[in-house]
Structure formats: C-alpha cells, structure tokens
PDB file of C-alpha atoms in Angstrom:
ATOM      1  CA  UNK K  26       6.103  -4.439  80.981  1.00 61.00           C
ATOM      2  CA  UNK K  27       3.584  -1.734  81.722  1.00 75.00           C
ATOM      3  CA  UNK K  28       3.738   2.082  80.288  1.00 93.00           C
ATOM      4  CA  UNK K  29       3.748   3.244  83.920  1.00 97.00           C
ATOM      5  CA  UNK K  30       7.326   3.911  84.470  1.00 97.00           C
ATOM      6  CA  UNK K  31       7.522   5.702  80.904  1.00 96.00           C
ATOM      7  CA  UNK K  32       4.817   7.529  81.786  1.00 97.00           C
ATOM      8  CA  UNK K  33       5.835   8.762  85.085  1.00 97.00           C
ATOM      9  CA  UNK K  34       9.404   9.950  83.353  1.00 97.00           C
ATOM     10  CA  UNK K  35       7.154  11.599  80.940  1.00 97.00           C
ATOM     11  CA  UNK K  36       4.642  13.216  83.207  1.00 97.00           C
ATOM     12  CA  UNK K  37       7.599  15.287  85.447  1.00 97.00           C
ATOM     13  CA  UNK K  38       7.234  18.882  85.517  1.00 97.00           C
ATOM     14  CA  UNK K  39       9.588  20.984  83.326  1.00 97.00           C
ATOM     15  CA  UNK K  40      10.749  23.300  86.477  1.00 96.00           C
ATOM     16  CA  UNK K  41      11.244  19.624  88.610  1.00 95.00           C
ATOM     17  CA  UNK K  42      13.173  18.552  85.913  1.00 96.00           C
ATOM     18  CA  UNK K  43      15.537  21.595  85.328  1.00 95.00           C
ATOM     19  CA  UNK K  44      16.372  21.916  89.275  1.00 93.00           C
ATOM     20  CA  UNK K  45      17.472  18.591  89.258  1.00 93.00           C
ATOM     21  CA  UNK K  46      19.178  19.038  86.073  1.00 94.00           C
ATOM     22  CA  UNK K  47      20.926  22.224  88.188  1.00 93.00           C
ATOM     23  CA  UNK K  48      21.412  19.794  91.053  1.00 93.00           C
ATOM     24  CA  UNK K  49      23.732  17.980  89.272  1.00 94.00           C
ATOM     25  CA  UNK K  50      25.730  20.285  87.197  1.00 94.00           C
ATOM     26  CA  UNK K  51      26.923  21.294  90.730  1.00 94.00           C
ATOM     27  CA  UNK K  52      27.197  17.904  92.094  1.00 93.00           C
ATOM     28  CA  UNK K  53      29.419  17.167  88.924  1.00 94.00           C
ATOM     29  CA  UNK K  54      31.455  20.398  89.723  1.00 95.00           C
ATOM     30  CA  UNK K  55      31.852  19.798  93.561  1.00 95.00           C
ATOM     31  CA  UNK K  56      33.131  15.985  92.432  1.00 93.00           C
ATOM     32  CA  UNK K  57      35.227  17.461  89.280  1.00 94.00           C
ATOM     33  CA  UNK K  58      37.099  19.925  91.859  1.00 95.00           C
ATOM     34  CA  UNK K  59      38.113  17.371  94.408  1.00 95.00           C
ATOM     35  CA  UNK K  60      39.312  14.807  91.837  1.00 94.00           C
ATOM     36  CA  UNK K  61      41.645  17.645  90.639  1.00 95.00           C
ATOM     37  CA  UNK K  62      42.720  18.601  93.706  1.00 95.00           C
ATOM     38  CA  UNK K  63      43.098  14.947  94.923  1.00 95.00           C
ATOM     39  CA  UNK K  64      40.061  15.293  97.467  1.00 94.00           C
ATOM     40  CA  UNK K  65      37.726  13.424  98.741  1.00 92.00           C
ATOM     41  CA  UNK K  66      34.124  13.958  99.605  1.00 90.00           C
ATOM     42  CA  UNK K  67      35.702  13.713 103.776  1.00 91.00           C
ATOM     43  CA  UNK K  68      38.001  15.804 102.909  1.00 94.00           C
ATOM     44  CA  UNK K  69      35.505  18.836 101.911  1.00 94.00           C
ATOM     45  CA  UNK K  70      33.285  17.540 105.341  1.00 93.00           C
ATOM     46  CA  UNK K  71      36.700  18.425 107.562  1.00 94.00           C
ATOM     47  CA  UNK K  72      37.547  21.444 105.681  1.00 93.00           C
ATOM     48  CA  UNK K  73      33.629  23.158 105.904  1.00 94.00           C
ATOM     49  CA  UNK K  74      33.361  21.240 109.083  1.00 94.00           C
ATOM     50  CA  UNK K  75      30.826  18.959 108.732  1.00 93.00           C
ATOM     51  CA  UNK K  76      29.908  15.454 108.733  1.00 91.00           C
ATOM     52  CA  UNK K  77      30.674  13.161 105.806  1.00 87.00           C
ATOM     53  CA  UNK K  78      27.006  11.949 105.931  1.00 83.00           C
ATOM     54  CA  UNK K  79      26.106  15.445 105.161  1.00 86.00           C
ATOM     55  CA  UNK K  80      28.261  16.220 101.781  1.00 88.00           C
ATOM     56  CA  UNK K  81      26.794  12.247 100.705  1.00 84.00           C
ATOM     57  CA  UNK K  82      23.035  13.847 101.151  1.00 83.00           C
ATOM     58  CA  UNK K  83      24.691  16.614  98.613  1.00 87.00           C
ATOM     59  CA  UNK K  84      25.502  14.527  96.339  1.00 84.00           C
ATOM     60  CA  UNK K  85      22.112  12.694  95.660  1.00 81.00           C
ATOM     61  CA  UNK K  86      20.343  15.062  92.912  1.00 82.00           C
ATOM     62  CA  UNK K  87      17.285  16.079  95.011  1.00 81.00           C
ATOM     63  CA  UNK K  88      19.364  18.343  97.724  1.00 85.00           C
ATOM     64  CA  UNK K  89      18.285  21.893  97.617  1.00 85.00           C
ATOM     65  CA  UNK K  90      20.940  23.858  97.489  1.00 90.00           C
ATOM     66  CA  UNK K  91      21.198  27.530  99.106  1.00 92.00           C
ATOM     67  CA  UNK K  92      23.330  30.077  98.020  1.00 92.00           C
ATOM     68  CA  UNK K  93      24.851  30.204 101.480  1.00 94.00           C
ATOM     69  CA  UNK K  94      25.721  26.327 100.707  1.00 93.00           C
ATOM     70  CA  UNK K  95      27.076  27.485  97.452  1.00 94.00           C
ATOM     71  CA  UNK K  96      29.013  30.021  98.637  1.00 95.00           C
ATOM     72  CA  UNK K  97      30.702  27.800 101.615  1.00 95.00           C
ATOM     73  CA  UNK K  98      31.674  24.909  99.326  1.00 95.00           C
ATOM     74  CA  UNK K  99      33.315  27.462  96.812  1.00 95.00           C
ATOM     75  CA  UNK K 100      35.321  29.490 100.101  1.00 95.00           C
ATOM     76  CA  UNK K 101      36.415  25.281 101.344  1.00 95.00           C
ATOM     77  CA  UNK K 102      37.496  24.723  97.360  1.00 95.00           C
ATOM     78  CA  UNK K 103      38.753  27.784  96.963  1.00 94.00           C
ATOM     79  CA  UNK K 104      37.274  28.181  93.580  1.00 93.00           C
ATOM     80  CA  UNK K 105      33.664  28.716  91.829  1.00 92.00           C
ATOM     81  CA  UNK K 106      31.499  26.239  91.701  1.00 93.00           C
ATOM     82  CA  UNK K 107      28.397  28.166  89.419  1.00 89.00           C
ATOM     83  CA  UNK K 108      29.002  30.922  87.430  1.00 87.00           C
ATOM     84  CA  UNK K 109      26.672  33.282  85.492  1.00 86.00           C
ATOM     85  CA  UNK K 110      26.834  33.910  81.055  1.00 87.00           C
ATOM     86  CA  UNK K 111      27.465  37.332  82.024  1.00 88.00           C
ATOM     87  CA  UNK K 112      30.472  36.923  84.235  1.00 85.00           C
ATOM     88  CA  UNK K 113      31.842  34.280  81.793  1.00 82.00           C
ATOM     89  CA  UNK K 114      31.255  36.648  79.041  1.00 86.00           C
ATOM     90  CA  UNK K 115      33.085  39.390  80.839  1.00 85.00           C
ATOM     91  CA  UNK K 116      35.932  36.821  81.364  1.00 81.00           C
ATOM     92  CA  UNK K 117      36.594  36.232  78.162  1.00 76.00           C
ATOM     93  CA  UNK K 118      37.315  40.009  77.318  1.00 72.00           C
TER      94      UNK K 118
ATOM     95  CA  UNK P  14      -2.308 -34.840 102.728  1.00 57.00           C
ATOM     96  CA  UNK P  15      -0.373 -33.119 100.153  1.00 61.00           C
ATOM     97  CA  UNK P  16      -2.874 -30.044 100.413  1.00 58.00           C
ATOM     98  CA  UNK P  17      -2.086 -29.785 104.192  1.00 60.00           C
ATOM     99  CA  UNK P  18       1.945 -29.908 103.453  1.00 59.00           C
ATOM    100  CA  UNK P  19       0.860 -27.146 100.693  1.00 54.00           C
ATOM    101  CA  UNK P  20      -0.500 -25.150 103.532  1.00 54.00           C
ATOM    102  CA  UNK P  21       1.721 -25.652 105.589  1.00 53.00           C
ATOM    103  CA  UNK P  22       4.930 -24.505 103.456  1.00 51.00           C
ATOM    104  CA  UNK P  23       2.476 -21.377 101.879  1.00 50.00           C
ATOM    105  CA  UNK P  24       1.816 -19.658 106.025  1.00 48.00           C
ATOM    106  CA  UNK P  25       5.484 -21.092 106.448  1.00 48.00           C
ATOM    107  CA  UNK P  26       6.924 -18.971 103.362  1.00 48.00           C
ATOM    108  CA  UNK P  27       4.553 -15.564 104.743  1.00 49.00           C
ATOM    109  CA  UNK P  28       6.160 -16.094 108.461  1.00 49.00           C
ATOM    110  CA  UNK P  29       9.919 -16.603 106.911  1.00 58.00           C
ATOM    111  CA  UNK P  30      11.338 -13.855 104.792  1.00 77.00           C
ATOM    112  CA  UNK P  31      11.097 -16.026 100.872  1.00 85.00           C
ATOM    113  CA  UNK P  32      11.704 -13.760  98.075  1.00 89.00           C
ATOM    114  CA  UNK P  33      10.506 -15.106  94.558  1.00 94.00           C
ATOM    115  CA  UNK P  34      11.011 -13.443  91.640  1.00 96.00           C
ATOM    116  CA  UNK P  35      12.938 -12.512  88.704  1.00 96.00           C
ATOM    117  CA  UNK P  36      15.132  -9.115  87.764  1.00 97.00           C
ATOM    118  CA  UNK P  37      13.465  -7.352  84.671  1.00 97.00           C
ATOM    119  CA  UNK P  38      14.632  -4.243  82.693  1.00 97.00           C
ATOM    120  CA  UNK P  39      12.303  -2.230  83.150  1.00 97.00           C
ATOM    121  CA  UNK P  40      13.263   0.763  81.362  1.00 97.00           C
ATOM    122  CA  UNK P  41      16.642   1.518  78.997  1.00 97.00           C
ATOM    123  CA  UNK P  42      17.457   4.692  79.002  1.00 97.00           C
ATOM    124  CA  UNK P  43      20.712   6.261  77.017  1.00 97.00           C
ATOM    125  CA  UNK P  44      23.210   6.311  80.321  1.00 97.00           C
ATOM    126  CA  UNK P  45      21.546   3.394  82.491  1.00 97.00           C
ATOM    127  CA  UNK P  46      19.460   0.549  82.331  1.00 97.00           C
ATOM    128  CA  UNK P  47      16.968   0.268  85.085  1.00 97.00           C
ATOM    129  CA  UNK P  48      16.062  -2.530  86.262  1.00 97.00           C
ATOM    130  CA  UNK P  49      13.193  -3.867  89.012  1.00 97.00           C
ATOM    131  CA  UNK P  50      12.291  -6.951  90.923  1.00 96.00           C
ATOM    132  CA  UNK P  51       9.013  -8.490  90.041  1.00 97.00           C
ATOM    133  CA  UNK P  52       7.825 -11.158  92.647  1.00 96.00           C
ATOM    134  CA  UNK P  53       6.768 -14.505  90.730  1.00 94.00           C
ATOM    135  CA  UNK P  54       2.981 -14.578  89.691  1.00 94.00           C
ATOM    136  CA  UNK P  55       3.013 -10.856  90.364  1.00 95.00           C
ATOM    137  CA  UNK P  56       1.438  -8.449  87.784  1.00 95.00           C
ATOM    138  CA  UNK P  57       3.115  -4.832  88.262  1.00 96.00           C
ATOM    139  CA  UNK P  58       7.511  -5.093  88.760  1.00 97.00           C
ATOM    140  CA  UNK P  59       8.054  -3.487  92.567  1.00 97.00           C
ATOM    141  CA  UNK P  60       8.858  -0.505  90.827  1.00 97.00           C
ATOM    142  CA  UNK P  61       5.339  -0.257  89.365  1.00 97.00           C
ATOM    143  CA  UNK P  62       3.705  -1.058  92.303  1.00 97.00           C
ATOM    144  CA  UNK P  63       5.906   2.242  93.835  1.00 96.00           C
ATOM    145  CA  UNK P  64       4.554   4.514  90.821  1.00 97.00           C
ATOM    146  CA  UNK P  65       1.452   2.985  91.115  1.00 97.00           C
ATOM    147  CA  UNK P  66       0.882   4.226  95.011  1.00 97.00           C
ATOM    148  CA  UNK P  67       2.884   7.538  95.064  1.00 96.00           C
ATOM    149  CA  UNK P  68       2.512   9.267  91.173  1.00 95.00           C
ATOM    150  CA  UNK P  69      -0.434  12.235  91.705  1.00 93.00           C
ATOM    151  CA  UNK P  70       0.083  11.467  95.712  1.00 94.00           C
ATOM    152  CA  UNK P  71      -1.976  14.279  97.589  1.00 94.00           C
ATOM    153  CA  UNK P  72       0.935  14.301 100.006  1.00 94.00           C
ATOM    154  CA  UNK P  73       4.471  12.841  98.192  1.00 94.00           C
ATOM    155  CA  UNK P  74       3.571  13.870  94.507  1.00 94.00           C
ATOM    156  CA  UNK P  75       5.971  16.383  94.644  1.00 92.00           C
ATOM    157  CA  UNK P  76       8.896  14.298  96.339  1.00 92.00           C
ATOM    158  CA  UNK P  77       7.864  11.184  93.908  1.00 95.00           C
ATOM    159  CA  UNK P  78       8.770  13.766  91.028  1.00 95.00           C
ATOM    160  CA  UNK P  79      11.573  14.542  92.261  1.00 93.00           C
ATOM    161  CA  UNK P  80      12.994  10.788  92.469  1.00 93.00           C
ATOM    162  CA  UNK P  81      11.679  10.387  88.914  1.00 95.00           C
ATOM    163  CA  UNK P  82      13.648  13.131  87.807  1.00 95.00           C
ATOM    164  CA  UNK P  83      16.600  12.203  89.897  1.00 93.00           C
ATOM    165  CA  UNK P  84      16.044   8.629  87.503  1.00 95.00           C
ATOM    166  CA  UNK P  85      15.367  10.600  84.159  1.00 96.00           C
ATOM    167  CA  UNK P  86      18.859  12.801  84.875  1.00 96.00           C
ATOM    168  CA  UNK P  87      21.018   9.904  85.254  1.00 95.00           C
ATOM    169  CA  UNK P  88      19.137   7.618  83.032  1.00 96.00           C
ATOM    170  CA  UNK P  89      19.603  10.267  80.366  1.00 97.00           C
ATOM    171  CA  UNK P  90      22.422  12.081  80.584  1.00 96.00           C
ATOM    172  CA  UNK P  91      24.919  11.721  83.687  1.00 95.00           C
ATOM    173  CA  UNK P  92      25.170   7.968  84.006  1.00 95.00           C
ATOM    174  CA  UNK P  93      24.863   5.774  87.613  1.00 93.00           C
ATOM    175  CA  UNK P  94      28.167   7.551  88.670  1.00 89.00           C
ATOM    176  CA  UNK P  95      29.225   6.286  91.608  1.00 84.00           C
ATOM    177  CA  UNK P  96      29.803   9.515  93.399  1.00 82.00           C
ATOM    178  CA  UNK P  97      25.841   9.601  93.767  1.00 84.00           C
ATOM    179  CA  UNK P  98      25.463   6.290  95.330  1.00 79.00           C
ATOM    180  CA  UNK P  99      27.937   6.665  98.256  1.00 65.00           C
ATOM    181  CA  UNK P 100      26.409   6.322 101.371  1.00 55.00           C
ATOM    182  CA  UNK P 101      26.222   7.817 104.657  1.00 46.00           C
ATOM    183  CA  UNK P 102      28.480   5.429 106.161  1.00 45.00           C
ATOM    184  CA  UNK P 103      31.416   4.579 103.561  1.00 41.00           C
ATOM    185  CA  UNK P 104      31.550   1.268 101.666  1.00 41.00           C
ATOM    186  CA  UNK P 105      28.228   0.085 103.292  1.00 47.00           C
ATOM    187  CA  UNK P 106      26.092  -2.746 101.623  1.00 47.00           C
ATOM    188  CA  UNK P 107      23.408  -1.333 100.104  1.00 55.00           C
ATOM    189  CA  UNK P 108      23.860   1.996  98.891  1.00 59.00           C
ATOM    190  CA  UNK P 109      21.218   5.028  99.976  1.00 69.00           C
ATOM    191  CA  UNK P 110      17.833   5.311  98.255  1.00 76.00           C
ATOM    192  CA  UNK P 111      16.285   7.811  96.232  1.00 79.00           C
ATOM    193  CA  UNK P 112      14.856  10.062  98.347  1.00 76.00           C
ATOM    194  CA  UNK P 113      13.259  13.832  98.373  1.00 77.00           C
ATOM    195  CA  UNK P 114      11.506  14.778 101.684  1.00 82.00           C
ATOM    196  CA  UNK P 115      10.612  11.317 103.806  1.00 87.00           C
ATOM    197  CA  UNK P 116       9.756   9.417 100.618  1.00 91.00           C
ATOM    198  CA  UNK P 117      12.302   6.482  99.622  1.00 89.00           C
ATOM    199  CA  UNK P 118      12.907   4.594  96.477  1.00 92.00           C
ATOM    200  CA  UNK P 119      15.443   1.644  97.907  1.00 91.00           C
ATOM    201  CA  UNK P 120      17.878   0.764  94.584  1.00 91.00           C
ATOM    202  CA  UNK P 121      20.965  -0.975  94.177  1.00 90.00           C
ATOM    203  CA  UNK P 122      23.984   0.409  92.027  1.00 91.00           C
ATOM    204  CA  UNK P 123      25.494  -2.544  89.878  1.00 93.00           C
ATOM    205  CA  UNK P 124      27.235  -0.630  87.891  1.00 93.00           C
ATOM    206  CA  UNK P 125      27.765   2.582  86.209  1.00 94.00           C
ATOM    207  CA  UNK P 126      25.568   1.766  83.413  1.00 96.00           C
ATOM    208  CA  UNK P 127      23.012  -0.510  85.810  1.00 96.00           C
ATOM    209  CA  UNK P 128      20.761   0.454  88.516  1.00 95.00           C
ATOM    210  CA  UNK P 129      18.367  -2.353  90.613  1.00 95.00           C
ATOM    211  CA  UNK P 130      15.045  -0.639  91.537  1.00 94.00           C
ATOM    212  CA  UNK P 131      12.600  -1.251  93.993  1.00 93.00           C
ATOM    213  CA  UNK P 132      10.212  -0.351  96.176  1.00 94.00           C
ATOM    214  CA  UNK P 133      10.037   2.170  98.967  1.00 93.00           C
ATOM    215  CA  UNK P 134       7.618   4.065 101.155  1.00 92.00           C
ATOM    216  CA  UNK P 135       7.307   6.938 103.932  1.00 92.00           C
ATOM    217  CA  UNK P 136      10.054   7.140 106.098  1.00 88.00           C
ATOM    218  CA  UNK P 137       8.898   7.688 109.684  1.00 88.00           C
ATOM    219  CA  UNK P 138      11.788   6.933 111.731  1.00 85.00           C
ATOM    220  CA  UNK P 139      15.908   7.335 111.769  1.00 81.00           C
ATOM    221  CA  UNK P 140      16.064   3.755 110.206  1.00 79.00           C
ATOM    222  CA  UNK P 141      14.741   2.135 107.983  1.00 74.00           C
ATOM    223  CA  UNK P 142      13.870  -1.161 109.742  1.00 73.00           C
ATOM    224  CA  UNK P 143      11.902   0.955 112.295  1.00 80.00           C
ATOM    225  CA  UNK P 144       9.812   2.271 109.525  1.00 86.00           C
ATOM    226  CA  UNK P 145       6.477  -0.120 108.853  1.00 90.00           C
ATOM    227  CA  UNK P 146       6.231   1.565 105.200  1.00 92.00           C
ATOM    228  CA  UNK P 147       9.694   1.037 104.432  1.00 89.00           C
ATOM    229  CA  UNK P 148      11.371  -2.068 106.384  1.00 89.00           C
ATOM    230  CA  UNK P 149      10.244  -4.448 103.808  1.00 91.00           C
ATOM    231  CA  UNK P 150      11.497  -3.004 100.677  1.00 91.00           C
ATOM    232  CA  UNK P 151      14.832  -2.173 102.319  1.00 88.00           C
ATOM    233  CA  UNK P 152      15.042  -5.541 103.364  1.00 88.00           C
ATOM    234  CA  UNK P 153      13.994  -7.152  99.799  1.00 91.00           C
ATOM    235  CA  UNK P 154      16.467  -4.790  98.338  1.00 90.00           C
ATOM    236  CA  UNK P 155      19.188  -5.733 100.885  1.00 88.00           C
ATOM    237  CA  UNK P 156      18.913  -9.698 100.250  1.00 90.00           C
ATOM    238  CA  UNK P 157      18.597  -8.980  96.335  1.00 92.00           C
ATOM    239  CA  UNK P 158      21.463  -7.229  96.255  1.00 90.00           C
ATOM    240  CA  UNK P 159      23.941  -9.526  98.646  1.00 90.00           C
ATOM    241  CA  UNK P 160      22.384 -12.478  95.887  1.00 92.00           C
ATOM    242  CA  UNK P 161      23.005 -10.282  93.096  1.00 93.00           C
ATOM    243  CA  UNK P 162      27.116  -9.691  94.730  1.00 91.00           C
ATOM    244  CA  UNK P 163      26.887 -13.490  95.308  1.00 92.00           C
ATOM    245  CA  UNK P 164      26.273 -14.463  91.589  1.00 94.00           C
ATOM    246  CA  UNK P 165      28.774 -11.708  90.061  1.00 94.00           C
ATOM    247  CA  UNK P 166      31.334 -13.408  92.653  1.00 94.00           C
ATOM    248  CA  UNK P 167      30.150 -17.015  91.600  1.00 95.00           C
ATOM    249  CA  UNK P 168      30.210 -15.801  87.620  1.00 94.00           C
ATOM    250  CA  UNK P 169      26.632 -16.447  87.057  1.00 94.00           C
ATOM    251  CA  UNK P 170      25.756 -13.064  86.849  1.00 95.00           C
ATOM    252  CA  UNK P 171      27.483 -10.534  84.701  1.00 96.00           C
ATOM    253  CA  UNK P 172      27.324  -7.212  82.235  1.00 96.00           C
ATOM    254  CA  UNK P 173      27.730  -7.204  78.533  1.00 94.00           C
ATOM    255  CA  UNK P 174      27.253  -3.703  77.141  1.00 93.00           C
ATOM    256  CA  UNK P 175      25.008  -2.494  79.300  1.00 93.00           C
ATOM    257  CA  UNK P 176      22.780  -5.520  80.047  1.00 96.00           C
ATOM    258  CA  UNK P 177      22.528  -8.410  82.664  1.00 97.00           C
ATOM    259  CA  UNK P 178      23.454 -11.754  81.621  1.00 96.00           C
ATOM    260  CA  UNK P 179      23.008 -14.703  83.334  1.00 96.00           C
ATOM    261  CA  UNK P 180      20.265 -16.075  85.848  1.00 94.00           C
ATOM    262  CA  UNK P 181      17.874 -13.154  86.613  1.00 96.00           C
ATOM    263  CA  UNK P 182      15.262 -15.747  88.516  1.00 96.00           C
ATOM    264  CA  UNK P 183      15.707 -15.383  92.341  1.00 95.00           C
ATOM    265  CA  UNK P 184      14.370 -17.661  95.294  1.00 92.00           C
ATOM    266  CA  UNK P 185      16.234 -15.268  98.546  1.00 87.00           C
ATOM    267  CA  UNK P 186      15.630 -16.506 101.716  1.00 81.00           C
ATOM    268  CA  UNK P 187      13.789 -19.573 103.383  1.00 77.00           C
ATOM    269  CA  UNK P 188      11.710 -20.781 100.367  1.00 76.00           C
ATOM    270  CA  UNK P 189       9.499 -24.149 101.119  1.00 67.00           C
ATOM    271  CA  UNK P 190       7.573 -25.566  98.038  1.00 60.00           C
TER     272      UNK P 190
END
C-alpha cells in the first residue's frame, strides 16, 4: 500500500478539518434529538417542509450549514441544536 | 490459435463490464477501517488512483479536502454511523457518495466499523450513469457491493473485530480467460 491516502488525511487544512468536525457535532445533535423524541429524519422533512432527500444531504458531513438552517431545525425540534460557552455558562448559574 | 482465443476473450472482457480485483484495507483508522478495490495487476487501489487525480486539483482541491476530512472525522472519531449513509431514496442499494460541490467519492457502508472505497469523478449531470467521469465507478461500486451482500448472505464474507474475513478476490461480471 502506498503513503498516498495517509498523506492526503495528513495534508487537510486545519479550518477544513474543524468545519467538518462542526458539521457533525450538529449532525450528531439533529440525529440525538429525533431518536429521543422517536423521530425520524421524514419526520423533521414534513415538519420544516421539505423533502427527505434534502435532510439526507444534511446529514453527510460536508453540508454547509446557515444559521437560518440552524435556526429552522431548532423552531421544527423545538429545542437547541448549538449553543455558545457563554450561554452554557450563564445556564449553569 | 490460442493467442487469437487470448484476443479474443481480452477486447471481449473491455466490451463486457469484468471486474477483477481484490478488496484491500487501505487505511485503519480508530472508528473505521477503510477499505478500496484494487483491479488485478493494477499498481495504485481505486482509491489511490482518486487521490492521485483530484489532491492539489486547480479546480476540486478544495471539495477533495473536504471528502478527506469527511473520511478523517468518521475514521477518527464518529464511526460509519449509519445515519450518514442514508440515501436520498430510503433503503436504496448503494448508499450516496462522498461528495462536496460536484466531486464524488462512490463508497459502500458494510458496517459501522467498515467502509468500501472507490473511485469517483465530476458530476455533470442529475445521475450518475449520465455522467462520463462518474458512470464507471458508480457502476464498479454498485456490482462490488451487490457481490460483497452476496457473500455476507452466502457466509463467505464476514467481520471479526473490525476486519473482513473471508474471500476478498473478486471476478464481477462477464469475465472470459
């Protein structure tokens, strides 16, 4: 086997790798919220709307995710999604 | 004689879709073991040949760093959960590729701990068989994968802590010797 694949892993850009890391923390949130609640991924499509097809492209790791996204999946959950140290912080008071 | 039945069965072979080759890991990582088709006789894994073509791309750098990434998160820390592979249309064959912008990495989910790699390309249509750069990974990773379902039916394919066992050598399709 050749060092290419290792290398490419190694070669990613930090910032590449921390969106994606971001990517997923919400990904893993959207998908820890509807197993809660009992939900699935069509589920949060009829609720905001949408086609399944279009949460599924969520879900992949490279989506880009707006804050307008965000804040639509966190109104159809009816809870948070991404919080900030600060608010967490505050919450704890 | 021989060397005109040789002939013969080689242009037959490039005309019909024959697949020869062998599943090898090609990296283990702490969450997943990746793994990538290498055609028989071949010197790079499909995989390679995909790094090889898009890594430093003038146009696709960006989106082949992004599927690398995508690779490096799950390889490293999330696992092949299974709530990243669904696809587009439920409980479909071959589950959806990497992809960032209109590049595509085709891969197969075996498990939560194993992923199949393979190639991709530029994606310049709605489908993928109406793409020249992409139909014939999508296609090698569609027949690898319904052989790769066949064996784990048949029991000559299975996972033991993380790893394939079993017969990794392949001959898909309409192979003449």
């Amino acid at each position: 086997m050749t060092k290419l694949f290792e290398q490419a892993i190694h070669d990613i850009p930090q910032d590449v790798r921390e969106r994606v890391s971001l990517n997923f923390d919400i990904i893993d949130q959207i998908s820890a919220i509807l197993q809660r609640k009992g939900m699935t991924q069509r589920d949060l499509a009829n609720l905001m709307g949408k086609r399944e097809s279009e949460i599924s492209k969520w879900m992949r790791g490279t989506h880009n995710f707006t804050l307008s996204t965000i804040s639509a999946i966190q109104k159809a959950l009816g809870e948070k999604i991404i919080d900030t140290p600060l608010n967490f912080s505050k919450a704890k008071k | 004689m021989r060397f005109r039945k040789l002939l013969f069965n080689f242009e037959l072979n490039l005309k019909v879709k024959c697949y020869k080759g062998r599943l090898v890991i090609q990296q283990q990582m702490p969450r997943v073991t990746y793994y990538s088709f290498q055609f028989r006789g071949a010197q790079l894994t499909e995989t390679e040949k995909f790094i090889t073509r898009f890594k430093d791309h003038a146009l696709y750098g960006q989106d082949f760093n992004m599927i690398m990434a995508v690779i490096n998160e799950m390889g490293r820390n999330r696992g092949a959960n299974v709530d990243y592979f669904r696809g587009e249309r439920y409980g479909e064959a071959l589950p959806p590729p990497y992809k960032s912008g209109n590049l595509r990495l085709y891969c197969g989910r075996y498990s939560g701990r194993i992923v199949i790699l393979c190639n991709g390309g530029v994606k310049t249509s709605r489908l993928p068989e109406n793409s020249p750069d992409c139909r014939p990974h999508f296609e090698l990773m569609n027949a690898l994968m319904k052989n790769i379902n066949k064996r784990v039916w048949e029991r000559t394919l299975s996972e033991k802590d993380g790893i394939l066992t079993g017969d990794l050598n392949f001959e898909i399709g309409d192979c003449y010797d």
